[in-house]
């Protein structure tokens, strides 16, 4: 017996196409639970309401669109203004990095008494392919600070820091400002300037007081150029969220040392140790080589033994021991011997104020002063004391 499959006549099939299409559309827009419900072949008129209902935007898509609209409705970021004062070897590079990492809508005002440095930096910033903050060259330190939210100073001596802040604070308009001093000066001078800021800087309309923090750095010109500086920060812990982002635009690490002044205390303690280690390394290398030791062999022994230190491992005073060290380029570049002598003097002053004995400070100061006075050592990296001691080159 043959079973005959019912065949719809062509006209009957064609008449069903609109209903079939409606069912397909409904099926596409159904949830899994709706799909299993019997839909049935119903007339086009009865499917009209179903089609209209099911053609609405799926829930997930509607949710996405709402989130997207909310994302564009956030409060716009407040624009920032910066003042940068002091464009020496360190400040010049720090200002470049800061500007490059700011928004194009922000502004940085630059000042230095060296007009050539200002002009060169403004030109470099203008020609930079990196979009950054707008740059304004100003005539005075006060002009750099008057409209700034954050003021950064990088100056050579305590007297310079005091003079600049005295000029800035005179009749300063009311505004909450953060003053970040990256100069290496003695802690007592820094605390004196901090007190003058607290006394002279008027409170903002919100009642917030301007603040002065110390943030000396380590890493030298190489670190300033590469943006890898380490900052030793002295400020109240509550100010960290406001200060740290600015410093990280110019460096890699921020070490919070405690309240205002402690950043400098940490920096000077470190540099005192560095000053002494540098002389001792030069003496040890000279001694071993006079005994007939190869300088690389001697340095290798020291650097896996208890004498290991930064001057022996990274800044070795003997040419050829460490590739790229100042010793290999006639002690040019690096950390100047005059700066080392200055930092050592600041450490001695700070130690006297703290009542701390520094038995080696006097002799170390004599060595750096005498070495700097020699023409063959003047203006060179502080590892040049090896030359002053008569080391073989």
mmCIF file of C-alpha atoms in Angstrom:
data_model
loop_
_atom_site.group_PDB
_atom_site.id
_atom_site.type_symbol
_atom_site.label_atom_id
_atom_site.label_comp_id
_atom_site.label_asym_id
_atom_site.label_seq_id
_atom_site.Cartn_x
_atom_site.Cartn_y
_atom_site.Cartn_z
ATOM 1 C CA UNK A 1 0.000 0.000 0.000
ATOM 2 C CA UNK A 2 1.374 3.374 -0.955
ATOM 3 C CA UNK A 3 0.911 6.365 1.299
ATOM 4 C CA UNK A 4 0.261 9.523 -0.580
ATOM 5 C CA UNK A 5 1.830 12.726 0.772
ATOM 6 C CA UNK A 6 -0.628 15.563 0.687
ATOM 7 C CA UNK A 7 0.486 18.284 -1.672
ATOM 8 C CA UNK A 8 -0.799 21.800 -1.370
ATOM 9 C CA UNK A 9 -2.007 23.259 -4.583
ATOM 10 C CA UNK A 10 0.251 26.065 -5.881
ATOM 11 C CA UNK A 11 -2.368 28.744 -5.289
ATOM 12 C CA UNK A 12 -2.953 27.475 -1.708
ATOM 13 C CA UNK A 13 0.799 27.485 -0.974
ATOM 14 C CA UNK A 14 1.300 30.989 -2.297
ATOM 15 C CA UNK A 15 -1.567 32.238 -0.208
ATOM 16 C CA UNK A 16 0.218 30.948 2.895
ATOM 17 C CA UNK A 17 3.567 32.772 2.258
ATOM 18 C CA UNK A 18 2.680 35.960 4.211
ATOM 19 C CA UNK A 19 1.701 33.904 7.260
ATOM 20 C CA UNK A 20 4.850 31.778 6.988
ATOM 21 C CA UNK A 21 7.033 34.886 6.827
ATOM 22 C CA UNK A 22 5.243 36.310 9.846
ATOM 23 C CA UNK A 23 5.930 33.125 11.783
ATOM 24 C CA UNK A 24 9.648 33.262 10.827
ATOM 25 C CA UNK A 25 9.899 36.886 11.992
ATOM 26 C CA UNK A 26 8.169 36.049 15.266
ATOM 27 C CA UNK A 27 10.465 33.049 15.726
ATOM 28 C CA UNK A 28 13.598 35.194 15.314
ATOM 29 C CA UNK A 29 12.486 37.645 17.995
ATOM 30 C CA UNK A 30 11.131 35.052 20.455
ATOM 31 C CA UNK A 31 12.792 34.192 23.746
ATOM 32 C CA UNK A 32 13.608 30.479 24.204
ATOM 33 C CA UNK A 33 10.438 29.986 26.256
ATOM 34 C CA UNK A 34 8.243 31.632 23.600
ATOM 35 C CA UNK A 35 9.719 29.490 20.873
ATOM 36 C CA UNK A 36 8.378 26.272 22.355
ATOM 37 C CA UNK A 37 4.845 27.609 22.556
ATOM 38 C CA UNK A 38 2.528 26.540 19.674
ATOM 39 C CA UNK A 39 2.177 29.380 17.237
ATOM 40 C CA UNK A 40 -0.021 27.792 14.626
ATOM 41 C CA UNK A 41 -0.953 28.910 11.159
ATOM 42 C CA UNK A 42 -3.066 31.926 11.797
ATOM 43 C CA UNK A 43 -4.248 34.599 9.514
ATOM 44 C CA UNK A 44 -2.111 37.614 8.658
ATOM 45 C CA UNK A 45 -4.524 39.962 10.386
ATOM 46 C CA UNK A 46 -4.264 38.079 13.697
ATOM 47 C CA UNK A 47 -0.461 38.038 13.420
ATOM 48 C CA UNK A 48 -0.195 41.817 13.053
ATOM 49 C CA UNK A 49 -0.144 42.539 16.802
ATOM 50 C CA UNK A 50 2.332 39.728 17.437
ATOM 51 C CA UNK A 51 4.680 41.034 14.737
ATOM 52 C CA UNK A 52 4.528 44.593 16.074
ATOM 53 C CA UNK A 53 5.239 43.392 19.615
ATOM 54 C CA UNK A 54 8.086 41.094 18.641
ATOM 55 C CA UNK A 55 9.777 43.619 16.326
ATOM 56 C CA UNK A 56 10.776 45.789 19.300
ATOM 57 C CA UNK A 57 14.500 46.128 19.983
ATOM 58 C CA UNK A 58 15.814 43.106 21.916
ATOM 59 C CA UNK A 59 16.409 43.735 25.625
ATOM 60 C CA UNK A 60 20.190 43.388 25.448
ATOM 61 C CA UNK A 61 20.485 45.921 22.647
ATOM 62 C CA UNK A 62 18.220 48.400 24.423
ATOM 63 C CA UNK A 63 20.352 48.074 27.573
ATOM 64 C CA UNK A 64 23.566 48.675 25.609
ATOM 65 C CA UNK A 65 22.200 51.846 24.078
ATOM 66 C CA UNK A 66 21.210 53.227 27.487
ATOM 67 C CA UNK A 67 24.669 52.548 28.905
ATOM 68 C CA UNK A 68 26.236 54.191 25.881
ATOM 69 C CA UNK A 69 24.208 57.346 26.381
ATOM 70 C CA UNK A 70 25.126 57.435 30.063
ATOM 71 C CA UNK A 71 28.814 57.132 29.169
ATOM 72 C CA UNK A 72 28.667 60.372 27.193
ATOM 73 C CA UNK A 73 26.804 62.176 29.954
ATOM 74 C CA UNK A 74 29.696 62.219 32.448
ATOM 75 C CA UNK A 75 30.917 65.508 33.894
ATOM 76 C CA UNK A 76 33.774 66.924 31.773
ATOM 77 C CA UNK A 77 37.263 66.964 33.297
ATOM 78 C CA UNK A 78 38.330 70.273 34.803
ATOM 79 C CA UNK A 79 41.230 71.808 32.903
ATOM 80 C CA UNK A 80 44.517 72.213 34.760
ATOM 81 C CA UNK A 81 47.094 74.993 34.711
ATOM 82 C CA UNK A 82 50.737 74.424 35.657
ATOM 83 C CA UNK A 83 53.627 76.747 36.381
ATOM 84 C CA UNK A 84 57.168 75.397 35.915
ATOM 85 C CA UNK A 85 60.073 77.441 37.295
ATOM 86 C CA UNK A 86 63.697 76.394 36.805
ATOM 87 C CA UNK A 87 64.875 74.954 33.488
ATOM 88 C CA UNK A 88 68.354 73.712 34.279
ATOM 89 C CA UNK A 89 69.605 70.285 33.195
ATOM 90 C CA UNK A 90 66.977 68.511 35.303
ATOM 91 C CA UNK A 91 64.070 70.941 35.114
ATOM 92 C CA UNK A 92 64.319 71.292 31.329
ATOM 93 C CA UNK A 93 63.735 67.573 30.771
ATOM 94 C CA UNK A 94 61.135 67.278 33.527
ATOM 95 C CA UNK A 95 59.076 70.099 32.025
ATOM 96 C CA UNK A 96 59.175 68.383 28.612
ATOM 97 C CA UNK A 97 57.842 65.140 30.049
ATOM 98 C CA UNK A 98 55.170 66.878 32.097
ATOM 99 C CA UNK A 99 53.873 68.861 29.144
ATOM 100 C CA UNK A 100 53.820 65.795 26.859
ATOM 101 C CA UNK A 101 51.642 63.837 29.295
ATOM 102 C CA UNK A 102 49.066 66.561 29.910
ATOM 103 C CA UNK A 103 45.849 67.116 27.982
ATOM 104 C CA UNK A 104 45.983 69.512 24.993
ATOM 105 C CA UNK A 105 43.374 71.576 26.826
ATOM 106 C CA UNK A 106 45.697 72.084 29.830
ATOM 107 C CA UNK A 107 48.327 74.820 30.037
ATOM 108 C CA UNK A 108 51.912 74.980 31.276
ATOM 109 C CA UNK A 109 53.694 78.288 31.872
ATOM 110 C CA UNK A 110 57.491 78.108 31.871
ATOM 111 C CA UNK A 111 60.064 80.464 33.375
ATOM 112 C CA UNK A 112 63.807 80.630 33.979
ATOM 113 C CA UNK A 113 66.210 83.532 34.298
ATOM 114 C CA UNK A 114 68.152 81.866 31.461
ATOM 115 C CA UNK A 115 66.148 83.163 28.495
ATOM 116 C CA UNK A 116 68.006 80.917 26.058
ATOM 117 C CA UNK A 117 66.865 77.814 27.933
ATOM 118 C CA UNK A 118 63.276 79.084 27.914
ATOM 119 C CA UNK A 119 63.371 79.835 24.185
ATOM 120 C CA UNK A 120 64.920 76.459 23.349
ATOM 121 C CA UNK A 121 62.367 74.561 25.418
ATOM 122 C CA UNK A 122 59.434 76.477 23.949
ATOM 123 C CA UNK A 123 60.752 75.721 20.461
ATOM 124 C CA UNK A 124 61.171 72.015 21.236
ATOM 125 C CA UNK A 125 57.690 71.812 22.692
ATOM 126 C CA UNK A 126 56.248 73.612 19.686
ATOM 127 C CA UNK A 127 57.923 71.221 17.252
ATOM 128 C CA UNK A 128 57.078 68.092 19.235
ATOM 129 C CA UNK A 129 54.966 65.472 17.471
ATOM 130 C CA UNK A 130 53.389 64.583 20.817
ATOM 131 C CA UNK A 131 50.197 66.463 21.560
ATOM 132 C CA UNK A 132 50.412 67.947 25.027
ATOM 133 C CA UNK A 133 49.456 70.973 27.057
ATOM 134 C CA UNK A 134 49.525 74.473 25.615
ATOM 135 C CA UNK A 135 52.808 76.266 26.385
ATOM 136 C CA UNK A 136 53.154 79.872 27.506
ATOM 137 C CA UNK A 137 56.466 81.671 28.046
ATOM 138 C CA UNK A 138 56.239 84.194 30.889
ATOM 139 C CA UNK A 139 58.504 86.969 32.123
ATOM 140 C CA UNK A 140 58.606 86.295 35.870
ATOM 141 C CA UNK A 141 58.245 83.458 38.347
ATOM 142 C CA UNK A 142 55.112 85.129 39.682
ATOM 143 C CA UNK A 143 53.590 85.140 36.182
ATOM 144 C CA UNK A 144 54.143 81.381 36.024
ATOM 145 C CA UNK A 145 52.352 80.850 39.337
ATOM 146 C CA UNK A 146 49.538 83.390 39.409
ATOM 147 C CA UNK A 147 46.989 81.329 37.410
ATOM 148 C CA UNK A 148 48.421 77.900 38.192
ATOM 149 C CA UNK A 149 46.779 75.070 40.084
ATOM 150 C CA UNK A 150 50.170 73.389 40.496
ATOM 151 C CA UNK A 151 53.549 75.144 40.673
ATOM 152 C CA UNK A 152 56.769 73.133 40.267
ATOM 153 C CA UNK A 153 60.179 74.555 41.141
ATOM 154 C CA UNK A 154 63.591 73.032 40.358
ATOM 155 C CA UNK A 155 66.255 75.449 41.606
ATOM 156 C CA UNK A 156 69.981 75.188 42.490
ATOM 157 C CA UNK A 157 70.345 76.617 45.999
ATOM 158 C CA UNK A 158 68.297 77.329 49.161
ATOM 159 C CA UNK A 159 68.697 81.072 48.558
ATOM 160 C CA UNK A 160 67.152 80.711 45.089
ATOM 161 C CA UNK A 161 64.173 78.787 46.459
ATOM 162 C CA UNK A 162 63.529 81.393 49.161
ATOM 163 C CA UNK A 163 63.812 84.305 46.715
ATOM 164 C CA UNK A 164 61.509 82.732 44.121
ATOM 165 C CA UNK A 165 58.796 81.915 46.643
ATOM 166 C CA UNK A 166 59.021 85.380 48.175
ATOM 167 C CA UNK A 167 58.304 86.848 44.734
ATOM 168 C CA UNK A 168 55.508 84.372 44.034
ATOM 169 C CA UNK A 169 53.666 84.843 47.317
ATOM 170 C CA UNK A 170 53.507 88.647 47.230
ATOM 171 C CA UNK A 171 49.802 89.610 46.864
ATOM 172 C CA UNK A 172 48.936 86.230 45.384
ATOM 173 C CA UNK A 173 45.238 85.994 44.370
ATOM 174 C CA UNK A 174 43.102 83.592 46.393
ATOM 175 C CA UNK A 175 43.232 80.088 44.910
ATOM 176 C CA UNK A 176 44.059 76.640 46.179
ATOM 177 C CA UNK A 177 47.493 75.724 44.825
ATOM 178 C CA UNK A 178 49.948 72.890 45.215
ATOM 179 C CA UNK A 179 53.587 74.015 45.328
ATOM 180 C CA UNK A 180 55.990 71.154 44.554
ATOM 181 C CA UNK A 181 59.642 71.956 45.178
ATOM 182 C CA UNK A 182 61.988 69.436 43.552
ATOM 183 C CA UNK A 183 65.137 71.356 44.510
ATOM 184 C CA UNK A 184 67.748 69.692 46.710
ATOM 185 C CA UNK A 185 68.103 72.061 49.669
ATOM 186 C CA UNK A 186 68.434 71.636 53.425
ATOM 187 C CA UNK A 187 65.255 70.550 55.255
ATOM 188 C CA UNK A 188 65.219 73.606 57.523
ATOM 189 C CA UNK A 189 65.125 75.983 54.540
ATOM 190 C CA UNK A 190 62.348 73.896 53.017
ATOM 191 C CA UNK A 191 60.307 74.058 56.225
ATOM 192 C CA UNK A 192 60.842 77.819 56.299
ATOM 193 C CA UNK A 193 59.401 78.184 52.795
ATOM 194 C CA UNK A 194 56.512 75.853 53.679
ATOM 195 C CA UNK A 195 55.660 78.096 56.630
ATOM 196 C CA UNK A 196 55.751 81.192 54.424
ATOM 197 C CA UNK A 197 53.355 79.528 51.962
ATOM 198 C CA UNK A 198 50.964 78.624 54.775
ATOM 199 C CA UNK A 199 51.084 82.190 56.110
ATOM 200 C CA UNK A 200 50.929 84.116 52.842
ATOM 201 C CA UNK A 201 48.895 82.036 50.397
ATOM 202 C CA UNK A 202 45.211 82.948 50.861
ATOM 203 C CA UNK A 203 42.581 80.256 51.154
ATOM 204 C CA UNK A 204 40.406 79.489 48.155
ATOM 205 C CA UNK A 205 36.679 80.231 48.076
ATOM 206 C CA UNK A 206 36.103 76.653 49.260
ATOM 207 C CA UNK A 207 38.275 77.302 52.296
ATOM 208 C CA UNK A 208 41.096 75.000 51.155
ATOM 209 C CA UNK A 209 44.645 76.057 52.016
ATOM 210 C CA UNK A 210 47.508 76.009 49.511
ATOM 211 C CA UNK A 211 50.262 73.543 50.367
ATOM 212 C CA UNK A 212 54.035 73.332 49.851
ATOM 213 C CA UNK A 213 55.667 69.892 49.521
ATOM 214 C CA UNK A 214 59.274 68.797 49.042
ATOM 215 C CA UNK A 215 59.970 66.233 46.323
ATOM 216 C CA UNK A 216 63.698 65.960 45.550
ATOM 217 C CA UNK A 217 64.537 63.322 42.971
ATOM 218 C CA UNK A 218 67.076 60.666 42.136
ATOM 219 C CA UNK A 219 68.055 59.468 38.683
ATOM 220 C CA UNK A 220 70.085 62.309 37.223
ATOM 221 C CA UNK A 221 69.738 63.878 33.798
ATOM 222 C CA UNK A 222 69.360 60.452 32.180
ATOM 223 C CA UNK A 223 66.374 59.687 34.406
ATOM 224 C CA UNK A 224 64.904 63.139 33.876
ATOM 225 C CA UNK A 225 65.127 62.699 30.102
ATOM 226 C CA UNK A 226 63.672 59.190 30.117
ATOM 227 C CA UNK A 227 60.979 60.037 32.660
ATOM 228 C CA UNK A 228 62.251 57.389 35.092
ATOM 229 C CA UNK A 229 63.050 59.569 38.108
ATOM 230 C CA UNK A 230 62.365 58.498 41.678
ATOM 231 C CA UNK A 231 60.852 61.212 43.857
ATOM 232 C CA UNK A 232 61.242 61.305 47.644
ATOM 233 C CA UNK A 233 58.112 63.085 48.783
ATOM 234 C CA UNK A 234 57.548 64.959 52.016
ATOM 235 C CA UNK A 235 53.896 65.870 52.589
ATOM 236 C CA UNK A 236 50.828 64.971 54.622
ATOM 237 C CA UNK A 237 49.399 61.624 53.556
ATOM 238 C CA UNK A 238 46.098 63.299 52.708
ATOM 239 C CA UNK A 239 47.796 65.259 49.927
ATOM 240 C CA UNK A 240 49.197 62.200 48.152
ATOM 241 C CA UNK A 241 46.273 61.758 45.718
ATOM 242 C CA UNK A 242 46.698 65.347 44.528
ATOM 243 C CA UNK A 243 50.510 65.381 44.299
ATOM 244 C CA UNK A 244 51.478 61.903 43.102
ATOM 245 C CA UNK A 245 49.917 61.998 39.587
ATOM 246 C CA UNK A 246 51.924 65.111 38.686
ATOM 247 C CA UNK A 247 55.196 63.541 39.820
ATOM 248 C CA UNK A 248 54.476 60.312 37.943
ATOM 249 C CA UNK A 249 54.221 62.291 34.716
ATOM 250 C CA UNK A 250 57.909 63.117 35.213
ATOM 251 C CA UNK A 251 59.143 59.937 36.869
ATOM 252 C CA UNK A 252 58.546 56.280 37.577
ATOM 253 C CA UNK A 253 58.283 56.093 41.379
ATOM 254 C CA UNK A 254 57.130 58.263 44.260
ATOM 255 C CA UNK A 255 58.380 57.296 47.722
ATOM 256 C CA UNK A 256 56.331 58.960 50.447
ATOM 257 C CA UNK A 257 58.796 59.588 53.287
ATOM 258 C CA UNK A 258 56.492 61.327 55.759
ATOM 259 C CA UNK A 259 55.431 64.924 56.474
ATOM 260 C CA UNK A 260 56.870 68.002 54.769
ATOM 261 C CA UNK A 261 60.688 68.072 54.920
ATOM 262 C CA UNK A 262 61.230 64.321 55.164
ATOM 263 C CA UNK A 263 61.730 63.900 51.428
ATOM 264 C CA UNK A 264 64.810 66.097 51.652
ATOM 265 C CA UNK A 265 66.035 64.344 54.783
ATOM 266 C CA UNK A 266 65.902 61.008 52.946
ATOM 267 C CA UNK A 267 67.616 62.451 49.868
ATOM 268 C CA UNK A 268 70.486 63.989 51.852
ATOM 269 C CA UNK A 269 71.044 60.850 53.950
ATOM 270 C CA UNK A 270 71.283 58.842 50.723
ATOM 271 C CA UNK A 271 73.620 61.324 49.068
ATOM 272 C CA UNK A 272 75.886 61.471 52.110
ATOM 273 C CA UNK A 273 76.326 57.707 51.867
ATOM 274 C CA UNK A 274 76.882 58.009 48.110
ATOM 275 C CA UNK A 275 79.560 60.680 48.593
ATOM 276 C CA UNK A 276 81.538 58.520 51.011
ATOM 277 C CA UNK A 277 81.082 55.321 48.974
ATOM 278 C CA UNK A 278 82.306 57.091 45.851
ATOM 279 C CA UNK A 279 85.595 58.095 47.480
ATOM 280 C CA UNK A 280 86.060 54.654 49.047
ATOM 281 C CA UNK A 281 85.417 52.942 45.691
ATOM 282 C CA UNK A 282 87.986 55.149 43.958
ATOM 283 C CA UNK A 283 90.536 54.384 46.685
ATOM 284 C CA UNK A 284 89.844 50.633 46.572
ATOM 285 C CA UNK A 285 90.129 50.463 42.775
ATOM 286 C CA UNK A 286 93.369 52.459 42.840
ATOM 287 C CA UNK A 287 94.756 50.246 45.615
ATOM 288 C CA UNK A 288 93.923 46.945 43.903
ATOM 289 C CA UNK A 289 95.275 48.055 40.539
ATOM 290 C CA UNK A 290 98.566 49.132 42.142
ATOM 291 C CA UNK A 291 98.786 45.614 43.567
ATOM 292 C CA UNK A 292 98.531 44.320 40.006
ATOM 293 C CA UNK A 293 94.861 43.390 39.817
ATOM 294 C CA UNK A 294 92.996 43.791 36.538
ATOM 295 C CA UNK A 295 90.318 46.477 37.118
ATOM 296 C CA UNK A 296 87.505 44.339 35.682
ATOM 297 C CA UNK A 297 88.513 41.379 37.829
ATOM 298 C CA UNK A 298 88.700 43.580 40.912
ATOM 299 C CA UNK A 299 85.319 45.168 40.204
ATOM 300 C CA UNK A 300 83.865 41.700 39.630
ATOM 301 C CA UNK A 301 85.066 40.562 43.051
ATOM 302 C CA UNK A 302 83.745 43.672 44.791
ATOM 303 C CA UNK A 303 80.368 43.448 43.095
ATOM 304 C CA UNK A 304 79.673 39.918 44.331
ATOM 305 C CA UNK A 305 81.091 40.630 47.769
ATOM 306 C CA UNK A 306 80.335 42.874 50.730
ATOM 307 C CA UNK A 307 81.958 45.932 49.173
ATOM 308 C CA UNK A 308 79.337 46.123 46.447
ATOM 309 C CA UNK A 309 77.755 49.578 46.021
ATOM 310 C CA UNK A 310 76.375 51.864 43.312
ATOM 311 C CA UNK A 311 79.758 53.540 42.574
ATOM 312 C CA UNK A 312 81.430 50.140 42.151
ATOM 313 C CA UNK A 313 78.691 48.465 40.128
ATOM 314 C CA UNK A 314 77.042 51.211 38.052
ATOM 315 C CA UNK A 315 79.301 54.274 38.128
ATOM 316 C CA UNK A 316 82.719 52.663 38.468
ATOM 317 C CA UNK A 317 85.456 55.331 38.336
ATOM 318 C CA UNK A 318 87.825 53.299 36.132
ATOM 319 C CA UNK A 319 87.328 53.591 32.383
ATOM 320 C CA UNK A 320 86.318 50.356 30.648
ATOM 321 C CA UNK A 321 84.937 48.601 33.725
ATOM 322 C CA UNK A 322 81.306 49.623 33.193
ATOM 323 C CA UNK A 323 80.220 50.341 29.639
ATOM 324 C CA UNK A 324 78.605 53.766 29.292
ATOM 325 C CA UNK A 325 79.817 55.149 32.615
ATOM 326 C CA UNK A 326 81.205 58.727 32.743
ATOM 327 C CA UNK A 327 84.717 57.336 33.316
ATOM 328 C CA UNK A 328 84.670 56.047 29.739
ATOM 329 C CA UNK A 329 84.075 59.535 28.314
ATOM 330 C CA UNK A 330 86.659 61.481 30.311
ATOM 331 C CA UNK A 331 84.152 61.879 33.181
ATOM 332 C CA UNK A 332 81.851 64.084 31.126
ATOM 333 C CA UNK A 333 78.138 64.041 31.915
ATOM 334 C CA UNK A 334 76.747 62.316 34.971
ATOM 335 C CA UNK A 335 76.418 63.935 38.404
ATOM 336 C CA UNK A 336 78.731 66.933 38.622
ATOM 337 C CA UNK A 337 81.371 67.031 41.333
ATOM 338 C CA UNK A 338 80.172 70.504 42.323
ATOM 339 C CA UNK A 339 76.664 69.173 42.931
ATOM 340 C CA UNK A 340 78.047 66.337 45.042
ATOM 341 C CA UNK A 341 80.029 68.814 47.125
ATOM 342 C CA UNK A 342 76.902 70.945 47.538
ATOM 343 C CA UNK A 343 74.741 68.002 48.647
ATOM 344 C CA UNK A 344 77.423 66.862 51.064
ATOM 345 C CA UNK A 345 77.481 70.338 52.594
ATOM 346 C CA UNK A 346 73.689 70.317 52.947
ATOM 347 C CA UNK A 347 73.867 66.927 54.666
ATOM 348 C CA UNK A 348 76.429 68.271 57.124
ATOM 349 C CA UNK A 349 74.214 71.266 57.969
ATOM 350 C CA UNK A 350 71.177 69.024 58.425
ATOM 351 C CA UNK A 351 73.181 66.642 60.614
ATOM 352 C CA UNK A 352 74.315 69.488 62.847
ATOM 353 C CA UNK A 353 70.717 70.647 63.264
ATOM 354 C CA UNK A 354 69.673 67.096 64.149
ATOM 355 C CA UNK A 355 72.595 66.544 66.512
ATOM 356 C CA UNK A 356 73.950 63.638 64.439
ATOM 357 C CA UNK A 357 77.702 62.891 64.295
ATOM 358 C CA UNK A 358 79.236 62.473 60.837
ATOM 359 C CA UNK A 359 82.822 61.358 61.388
ATOM 360 C CA UNK A 360 83.696 61.048 57.698
ATOM 361 C CA UNK A 361 81.961 64.210 56.488
ATOM 362 C CA UNK A 362 84.856 66.586 57.121
ATOM 363 C CA UNK A 363 87.442 64.609 55.177
ATOM 364 C CA UNK A 364 85.005 63.833 52.357
ATOM 365 C CA UNK A 365 84.223 67.538 52.008
ATOM 366 C CA UNK A 366 87.950 68.316 51.762
ATOM 367 C CA UNK A 367 88.415 65.704 49.024
ATOM 368 C CA UNK A 368 85.566 67.018 46.862
ATOM 369 C CA UNK A 369 86.579 70.653 47.329
ATOM 370 C CA UNK A 370 90.209 69.935 46.411
ATOM 371 C CA UNK A 371 89.249 67.791 43.415
ATOM 372 C CA UNK A 372 86.844 70.415 42.087
ATOM 373 C CA UNK A 373 89.591 73.024 42.305
ATOM 374 C CA UNK A 374 91.807 71.068 39.903
ATOM 375 C CA UNK A 375 91.334 71.958 36.252
ATOM 376 C CA UNK A 376 91.394 68.307 35.164
ATOM 377 C CA UNK A 377 88.460 67.524 37.480
ATOM 378 C CA UNK A 378 86.359 70.694 37.475
ATOM 379 C CA UNK A 379 82.844 70.330 36.076
ATOM 380 C CA UNK A 380 83.150 66.570 35.600
ATOM 381 C CA UNK A 381 81.256 63.624 37.076
ATOM 382 C CA UNK A 382 81.948 63.134 40.782
ATOM 383 C CA UNK A 383 83.667 59.792 40.092
ATOM 384 C CA UNK A 384 86.575 61.930 38.846
ATOM 385 C CA UNK A 385 87.924 61.802 42.419
ATOM 386 C CA UNK A 386 89.691 58.662 41.144
ATOM 387 C CA UNK A 387 91.768 60.936 38.902
ATOM 388 C CA UNK A 388 92.370 63.335 41.805
ATOM 389 C CA UNK A 389 93.704 60.401 43.880
ATOM 390 C CA UNK A 390 96.224 59.572 41.143
ATOM 391 C CA UNK A 391 94.446 56.514 39.782
ATOM 392 C CA UNK A 392 95.813 54.897 36.619
ATOM 393 C CA UNK A 393 93.884 55.845 33.442
#
